[in-house]
Amino acid sequence: PHSANSMSSTDPRAIATKARLGDALIRLCLQRPLASVSVTALCGEAGVARKTFYAHYDDVEALARERVSDILMPIFDSITDAELVLPERGGVIHHVLAGMSQDMGRVVELHRAFPSELILSVLHPVAVKLAVRMLALHGVEDEFLVAYLSTSAAALALSGFRTWMAR
């Protein structure tokens, strides 16, 4: 969110405004590419003043990133240590797929509305954090090794997600 945001993220008005903007952005992006959605068109679709938009976001892409995060992060945030400790049993993959299937309509909508690179750029730091957590649970402490393995694991996970999104 925008650093000049004067409304609390728990303020019901701010939450409702951000939801209207996010919903409007999805509707517009299902009709045309994200790069061609202007703040003016978005605000018109959402019934929100431009000044209000800029109170929350720097640009349309910031709203898109937040929308992707709002929809996908609960799935990743709920991954337990037990699922990370036993990756050979597919715990993490199963968890993510189950979470996505529970909200498949919104996940598919994201995929159709936003460029895959935007979605992947939001997911990359999450994948790295999960890999770091998994390595720590397995006792890997060497900083170089953790950096190398977590980045590699994230790249592999995102490659699989990219393949899924290309279908």
PDB file of C-alpha atoms in Angstrom:
ATOM      1  CA  PRO A   1       0.000   0.000   0.000  1.00  0.00           C
ATOM      2  CA  HIS A   2       0.898   3.595  -0.597  1.00  0.00           C
ATOM      3  CA  SER A   3       3.098   5.171   2.070  1.00  0.00           C
ATOM      4  CA  ALA A   4       0.856   8.242   2.252  1.00  0.00           C
ATOM      5  CA  ASN A   5      -2.132   6.081   3.138  1.00  0.00           C
ATOM      6  CA  SER A   6      -4.021   8.017   5.784  1.00  0.00           C
ATOM      7  CA  MET A   7      -6.601   5.290   6.412  1.00  0.00           C
ATOM      8  CA  SER A   8      -5.869   2.281   8.539  1.00  0.00           C
ATOM      9  CA  SER A   9      -5.834  -1.117   6.829  1.00  0.00           C
ATOM     10  CA  THR A  10      -8.486  -2.108   9.377  1.00  0.00           C
ATOM     11  CA  ASP A  11     -10.738   0.867   8.558  1.00  0.00           C
ATOM     12  CA  PRO A  12     -13.918  -0.643   7.041  1.00  0.00           C
ATOM     13  CA  ARG A  13     -14.136   2.206   4.513  1.00  0.00           C
ATOM     14  CA  ALA A  14     -10.584   1.606   3.320  1.00  0.00           C
ATOM     15  CA  ILE A  15     -11.183  -2.130   3.085  1.00  0.00           C
ATOM     16  CA  ALA A  16     -14.389  -1.599   1.076  1.00  0.00           C
ATOM     17  CA  THR A  17     -12.701   0.926  -1.236  1.00  0.00           C
ATOM     18  CA  LYS A  18      -9.745  -1.366  -1.902  1.00  0.00           C
ATOM     19  CA  ALA A  19     -12.119  -4.258  -2.593  1.00  0.00           C
ATOM     20  CA  ARG A  20     -14.096  -2.151  -5.097  1.00  0.00           C
ATOM     21  CA  LEU A  21     -10.871  -1.059  -6.798  1.00  0.00           C
ATOM     22  CA  GLY A  22      -9.548  -4.631  -6.913  1.00  0.00           C
ATOM     23  CA  ASP A  23     -12.806  -6.008  -8.306  1.00  0.00           C
ATOM     24  CA  ALA A  24     -12.929  -3.229 -10.910  1.00  0.00           C
ATOM     25  CA  LEU A  25      -9.328  -3.925 -11.915  1.00  0.00           C
ATOM     26  CA  ILE A  26     -10.077  -7.602 -12.465  1.00  0.00           C
ATOM     27  CA  ARG A  27     -13.134  -6.744 -14.582  1.00  0.00           C
ATOM     28  CA  LEU A  28     -11.134  -4.292 -16.708  1.00  0.00           C
ATOM     29  CA  CYS A  29      -8.157  -6.647 -17.086  1.00  0.00           C
ATOM     30  CA  LEU A  30     -10.419  -9.416 -18.319  1.00  0.00           C
ATOM     31  CA  GLN A  31     -11.271  -7.035 -21.194  1.00  0.00           C
ATOM     32  CA  ARG A  32      -7.837  -5.524 -21.893  1.00  0.00           C
ATOM     33  CA  PRO A  33      -4.191  -5.824 -20.790  1.00  0.00           C
ATOM     34  CA  LEU A  34      -3.183  -4.458 -17.402  1.00  0.00           C
ATOM     35  CA  ALA A  35      -0.766  -2.002 -19.034  1.00  0.00           C
ATOM     36  CA  SER A  36      -3.645  -0.322 -20.849  1.00  0.00           C
ATOM     37  CA  VAL A  37      -5.819   0.218 -17.753  1.00  0.00           C
ATOM     38  CA  SER A  38      -5.658   3.849 -16.701  1.00  0.00           C
ATOM     39  CA  VAL A  39      -6.312   5.167 -13.212  1.00  0.00           C
ATOM     40  CA  THR A  40      -9.159   7.229 -14.660  1.00  0.00           C
ATOM     41  CA  ALA A  41     -10.850   4.175 -16.225  1.00  0.00           C
ATOM     42  CA  LEU A  42     -10.287   2.128 -13.076  1.00  0.00           C
ATOM     43  CA  CYS A  43     -11.748   4.802 -10.819  1.00  0.00           C
ATOM     44  CA  GLY A  44     -14.738   5.201 -13.126  1.00  0.00           C
ATOM     45  CA  GLU A  45     -15.373   1.455 -13.078  1.00  0.00           C
ATOM     46  CA  ALA A  46     -15.019   1.317  -9.275  1.00  0.00           C
ATOM     47  CA  GLY A  47     -16.936   4.518  -8.553  1.00  0.00           C
ATOM     48  CA  VAL A  48     -13.954   5.922  -6.644  1.00  0.00           C
ATOM     49  CA  ALA A  49     -12.276   9.315  -6.951  1.00  0.00           C
ATOM     50  CA  ARG A  50      -8.726   9.448  -8.360  1.00  0.00           C
ATOM     51  CA  LYS A  51      -7.574  11.171  -5.165  1.00  0.00           C
ATOM     52  CA  THR A  52      -8.884   8.202  -3.183  1.00  0.00           C
ATOM     53  CA  PHE A  53      -7.045   5.776  -5.468  1.00  0.00           C
ATOM     54  CA  TYR A  54      -3.770   7.662  -4.930  1.00  0.00           C
ATOM     55  CA  ALA A  55      -4.343   7.692  -1.168  1.00  0.00           C
ATOM     56  CA  HIS A  56      -3.925   3.899  -1.328  1.00  0.00           C
ATOM     57  CA  TYR A  57      -1.691   3.144  -4.329  1.00  0.00           C
ATOM     58  CA  ASP A  58       1.124   4.644  -6.361  1.00  0.00           C
ATOM     59  CA  ASP A  59      -0.125   3.097  -9.611  1.00  0.00           C
ATOM     60  CA  VAL A  60      -2.379   0.443 -11.125  1.00  0.00           C
ATOM     61  CA  GLU A  61       0.330  -2.229 -10.953  1.00  0.00           C
ATOM     62  CA  ALA A  62       0.619  -1.744  -7.184  1.00  0.00           C
ATOM     63  CA  LEU A  63      -3.091  -2.516  -6.886  1.00  0.00           C
ATOM     64  CA  ALA A  64      -2.654  -5.571  -9.121  1.00  0.00           C
ATOM     65  CA  ARG A  65       0.205  -6.848  -6.949  1.00  0.00           C
ATOM     66  CA  GLU A  66      -1.872  -6.352  -3.817  1.00  0.00           C
ATOM     67  CA  ARG A  67      -4.822  -8.174  -5.381  1.00  0.00           C
ATOM     68  CA  VAL A  68      -2.626 -11.157  -6.325  1.00  0.00           C
ATOM     69  CA  SER A  69      -1.177 -11.178  -2.829  1.00  0.00           C
ATOM     70  CA  ASP A  70      -4.601 -10.935  -1.155  1.00  0.00           C
ATOM     71  CA  ILE A  71      -5.852 -13.963  -3.072  1.00  0.00           C
ATOM     72  CA  LEU A  72      -2.779 -16.216  -3.023  1.00  0.00           C
ATOM     73  CA  MET A  73      -0.998 -15.384   0.241  1.00  0.00           C
ATOM     74  CA  PRO A  74      -3.482 -17.081   2.591  1.00  0.00           C
ATOM     75  CA  ILE A  75      -2.695 -20.356   0.833  1.00  0.00           C
ATOM     76  CA  PHE A  76       1.054 -19.981   1.355  1.00  0.00           C
ATOM     77  CA  ASP A  77       0.814 -18.422   4.818  1.00  0.00           C
ATOM     78  CA  SER A  78      -1.045 -21.465   6.120  1.00  0.00           C
ATOM     79  CA  ILE A  79       1.678 -23.974   5.188  1.00  0.00           C
ATOM     80  CA  THR A  80       2.768 -25.733   8.365  1.00  0.00           C
ATOM     81  CA  ASP A  81       6.248 -26.753   9.450  1.00  0.00           C
ATOM     82  CA  ALA A  82       5.131 -30.399   9.255  1.00  0.00           C
ATOM     83  CA  GLU A  83       4.367 -29.962   5.557  1.00  0.00           C
ATOM     84  CA  LEU A  84       7.817 -28.423   5.044  1.00  0.00           C
ATOM     85  CA  VAL A  85       9.650 -31.148   6.975  1.00  0.00           C
ATOM     86  CA  LEU A  86       8.296 -33.953   4.799  1.00  0.00           C
ATOM     87  CA  PRO A  87       8.489 -32.512   1.273  1.00  0.00           C
ATOM     88  CA  GLU A  88       9.076 -35.966  -0.239  1.00  0.00           C
ATOM     89  CA  ARG A  89       5.462 -36.765   0.605  1.00  0.00           C
ATOM     90  CA  GLY A  90       4.317 -33.756  -1.392  1.00  0.00           C
ATOM     91  CA  GLY A  91       3.005 -31.882   1.652  1.00  0.00           C
ATOM     92  CA  VAL A  92       3.670 -28.378   0.355  1.00  0.00           C
ATOM     93  CA  ILE A  93       2.591 -29.127  -3.196  1.00  0.00           C
ATOM     94  CA  HIS A  94      -0.553 -30.864  -1.961  1.00  0.00           C
ATOM     95  CA  HIS A  95      -1.311 -27.941   0.378  1.00  0.00           C
ATOM     96  CA  VAL A  96      -0.898 -25.312  -2.346  1.00  0.00           C
ATOM     97  CA  LEU A  97      -2.951 -27.276  -4.883  1.00  0.00           C
ATOM     98  CA  ALA A  98      -5.696 -27.941  -2.326  1.00  0.00           C
ATOM     99  CA  GLY A  99      -5.759 -24.266  -1.352  1.00  0.00           C
ATOM    100  CA  MET A 100      -5.904 -23.168  -4.971  1.00  0.00           C
ATOM    101  CA  SER A 101      -8.664 -25.670  -5.768  1.00  0.00           C
ATOM    102  CA  GLN A 102     -10.782 -24.321  -2.902  1.00  0.00           C
ATOM    103  CA  ASP A 103     -10.645 -20.881  -4.498  1.00  0.00           C
ATOM    104  CA  MET A 104     -10.106 -21.968  -8.102  1.00  0.00           C
ATOM    105  CA  GLY A 105     -12.467 -19.378  -9.548  1.00  0.00           C
ATOM    106  CA  ARG A 106     -10.441 -16.493  -8.131  1.00  0.00           C
ATOM    107  CA  VAL A 107      -7.103 -18.130  -9.006  1.00  0.00           C
ATOM    108  CA  VAL A 108      -8.158 -18.666 -12.614  1.00  0.00           C
ATOM    109  CA  GLU A 109      -9.496 -15.110 -12.723  1.00  0.00           C
ATOM    110  CA  LEU A 110      -6.077 -13.816 -11.613  1.00  0.00           C
ATOM    111  CA  HIS A 111      -4.411 -15.917 -14.265  1.00  0.00           C
ATOM    112  CA  ARG A 112      -6.708 -14.558 -16.969  1.00  0.00           C
ATOM    113  CA  ALA A 113      -6.593 -10.952 -15.790  1.00  0.00           C
ATOM    114  CA  PHE A 114      -2.932 -10.349 -14.970  1.00  0.00           C
ATOM    115  CA  PRO A 115       0.352 -11.048 -16.747  1.00  0.00           C
ATOM    116  CA  SER A 116       2.001 -14.221 -15.465  1.00  0.00           C
ATOM    117  CA  GLU A 117       5.205 -12.298 -14.763  1.00  0.00           C
ATOM    118  CA  LEU A 118       3.351 -10.034 -12.324  1.00  0.00           C
ATOM    119  CA  ILE A 119       1.894 -13.035 -10.491  1.00  0.00           C
ATOM    120  CA  LEU A 120       5.281 -14.768 -10.404  1.00  0.00           C
ATOM    121  CA  SER A 121       7.013 -11.616  -9.128  1.00  0.00           C
ATOM    122  CA  VAL A 122       4.600 -11.576  -6.184  1.00  0.00           C
ATOM    123  CA  LEU A 123       5.133 -15.289  -5.515  1.00  0.00           C
ATOM    124  CA  HIS A 124       8.941 -15.344  -5.840  1.00  0.00           C
ATOM    125  CA  PRO A 125       9.776 -13.876  -2.398  1.00  0.00           C
ATOM    126  CA  VAL A 126       7.170 -16.169  -0.848  1.00  0.00           C
ATOM    127  CA  ALA A 127       8.746 -19.226  -2.457  1.00  0.00           C
ATOM    128  CA  VAL A 128      12.186 -18.136  -1.227  1.00  0.00           C
ATOM    129  CA  LYS A 129      10.869 -17.667   2.349  1.00  0.00           C
ATOM    130  CA  LEU A 130       9.254 -21.108   2.297  1.00  0.00           C
ATOM    131  CA  ALA A 131      12.475 -22.687   1.059  1.00  0.00           C
ATOM    132  CA  VAL A 132      14.485 -20.905   3.774  1.00  0.00           C
ATOM    133  CA  ARG A 133      11.999 -22.158   6.382  1.00  0.00           C
ATOM    134  CA  MET A 134      12.243 -25.704   5.043  1.00  0.00           C
ATOM    135  CA  LEU A 135      16.056 -25.624   5.071  1.00  0.00           C
ATOM    136  CA  ALA A 136      16.102 -24.304   8.652  1.00  0.00           C
ATOM    137  CA  LEU A 137      13.760 -27.101   9.728  1.00  0.00           C
ATOM    138  CA  HIS A 138      16.240 -29.561   8.192  1.00  0.00           C
ATOM    139  CA  GLY A 139      19.152 -27.972  10.060  1.00  0.00           C
ATOM    140  CA  VAL A 140      20.838 -26.268   7.087  1.00  0.00           C
ATOM    141  CA  GLU A 141      22.550 -23.176   8.492  1.00  0.00           C
ATOM    142  CA  ASP A 142      25.307 -22.251   6.028  1.00  0.00           C
ATOM    143  CA  GLU A 143      24.289 -18.802   4.673  1.00  0.00           C
ATOM    144  CA  PHE A 144      25.622 -19.396   1.159  1.00  0.00           C
ATOM    145  CA  LEU A 145      24.006 -22.810   0.926  1.00  0.00           C
ATOM    146  CA  VAL A 146      20.682 -21.492   2.236  1.00  0.00           C
ATOM    147  CA  ALA A 147      20.754 -18.600  -0.262  1.00  0.00           C
ATOM    148  CA  TYR A 148      21.662 -20.876  -3.159  1.00  0.00           C
ATOM    149  CA  LEU A 149      19.219 -23.668  -2.333  1.00  0.00           C
ATOM    150  CA  SER A 150      16.304 -21.375  -1.450  1.00  0.00           C
ATOM    151  CA  THR A 151      16.689 -19.370  -4.649  1.00  0.00           C
ATOM    152  CA  SER A 152      16.980 -22.576  -6.693  1.00  0.00           C
ATOM    153  CA  ALA A 153      13.944 -24.137  -5.003  1.00  0.00           C
ATOM    154  CA  ALA A 154      11.920 -20.966  -5.583  1.00  0.00           C
ATOM    155  CA  ALA A 155      12.911 -20.900  -9.258  1.00  0.00           C
ATOM    156  CA  LEU A 156      11.892 -24.553  -9.635  1.00  0.00           C
ATOM    157  CA  ALA A 157       8.546 -23.999  -7.905  1.00  0.00           C
ATOM    158  CA  LEU A 158       7.805 -20.918  -9.989  1.00  0.00           C
ATOM    159  CA  SER A 159       8.768 -22.760 -13.153  1.00  0.00           C
ATOM    160  CA  GLY A 160       6.105 -25.353 -12.353  1.00  0.00           C
ATOM    161  CA  PHE A 161       3.576 -22.623 -11.641  1.00  0.00           C
ATOM    162  CA  ARG A 162       4.519 -20.857 -14.902  1.00  0.00           C
ATOM    163  CA  THR A 163       3.926 -24.119 -16.794  1.00  0.00           C
ATOM    164  CA  TRP A 164       0.522 -24.503 -15.143  1.00  0.00           C
ATOM    165  CA  MET A 165      -0.386 -20.896 -16.035  1.00  0.00           C
ATOM    166  CA  ALA A 166       0.636 -21.416 -19.665  1.00  0.00           C
ATOM    167  CA  ARG A 167      -2.072 -24.073 -20.132  1.00  0.00           C
TER     168      ARG A 167
END
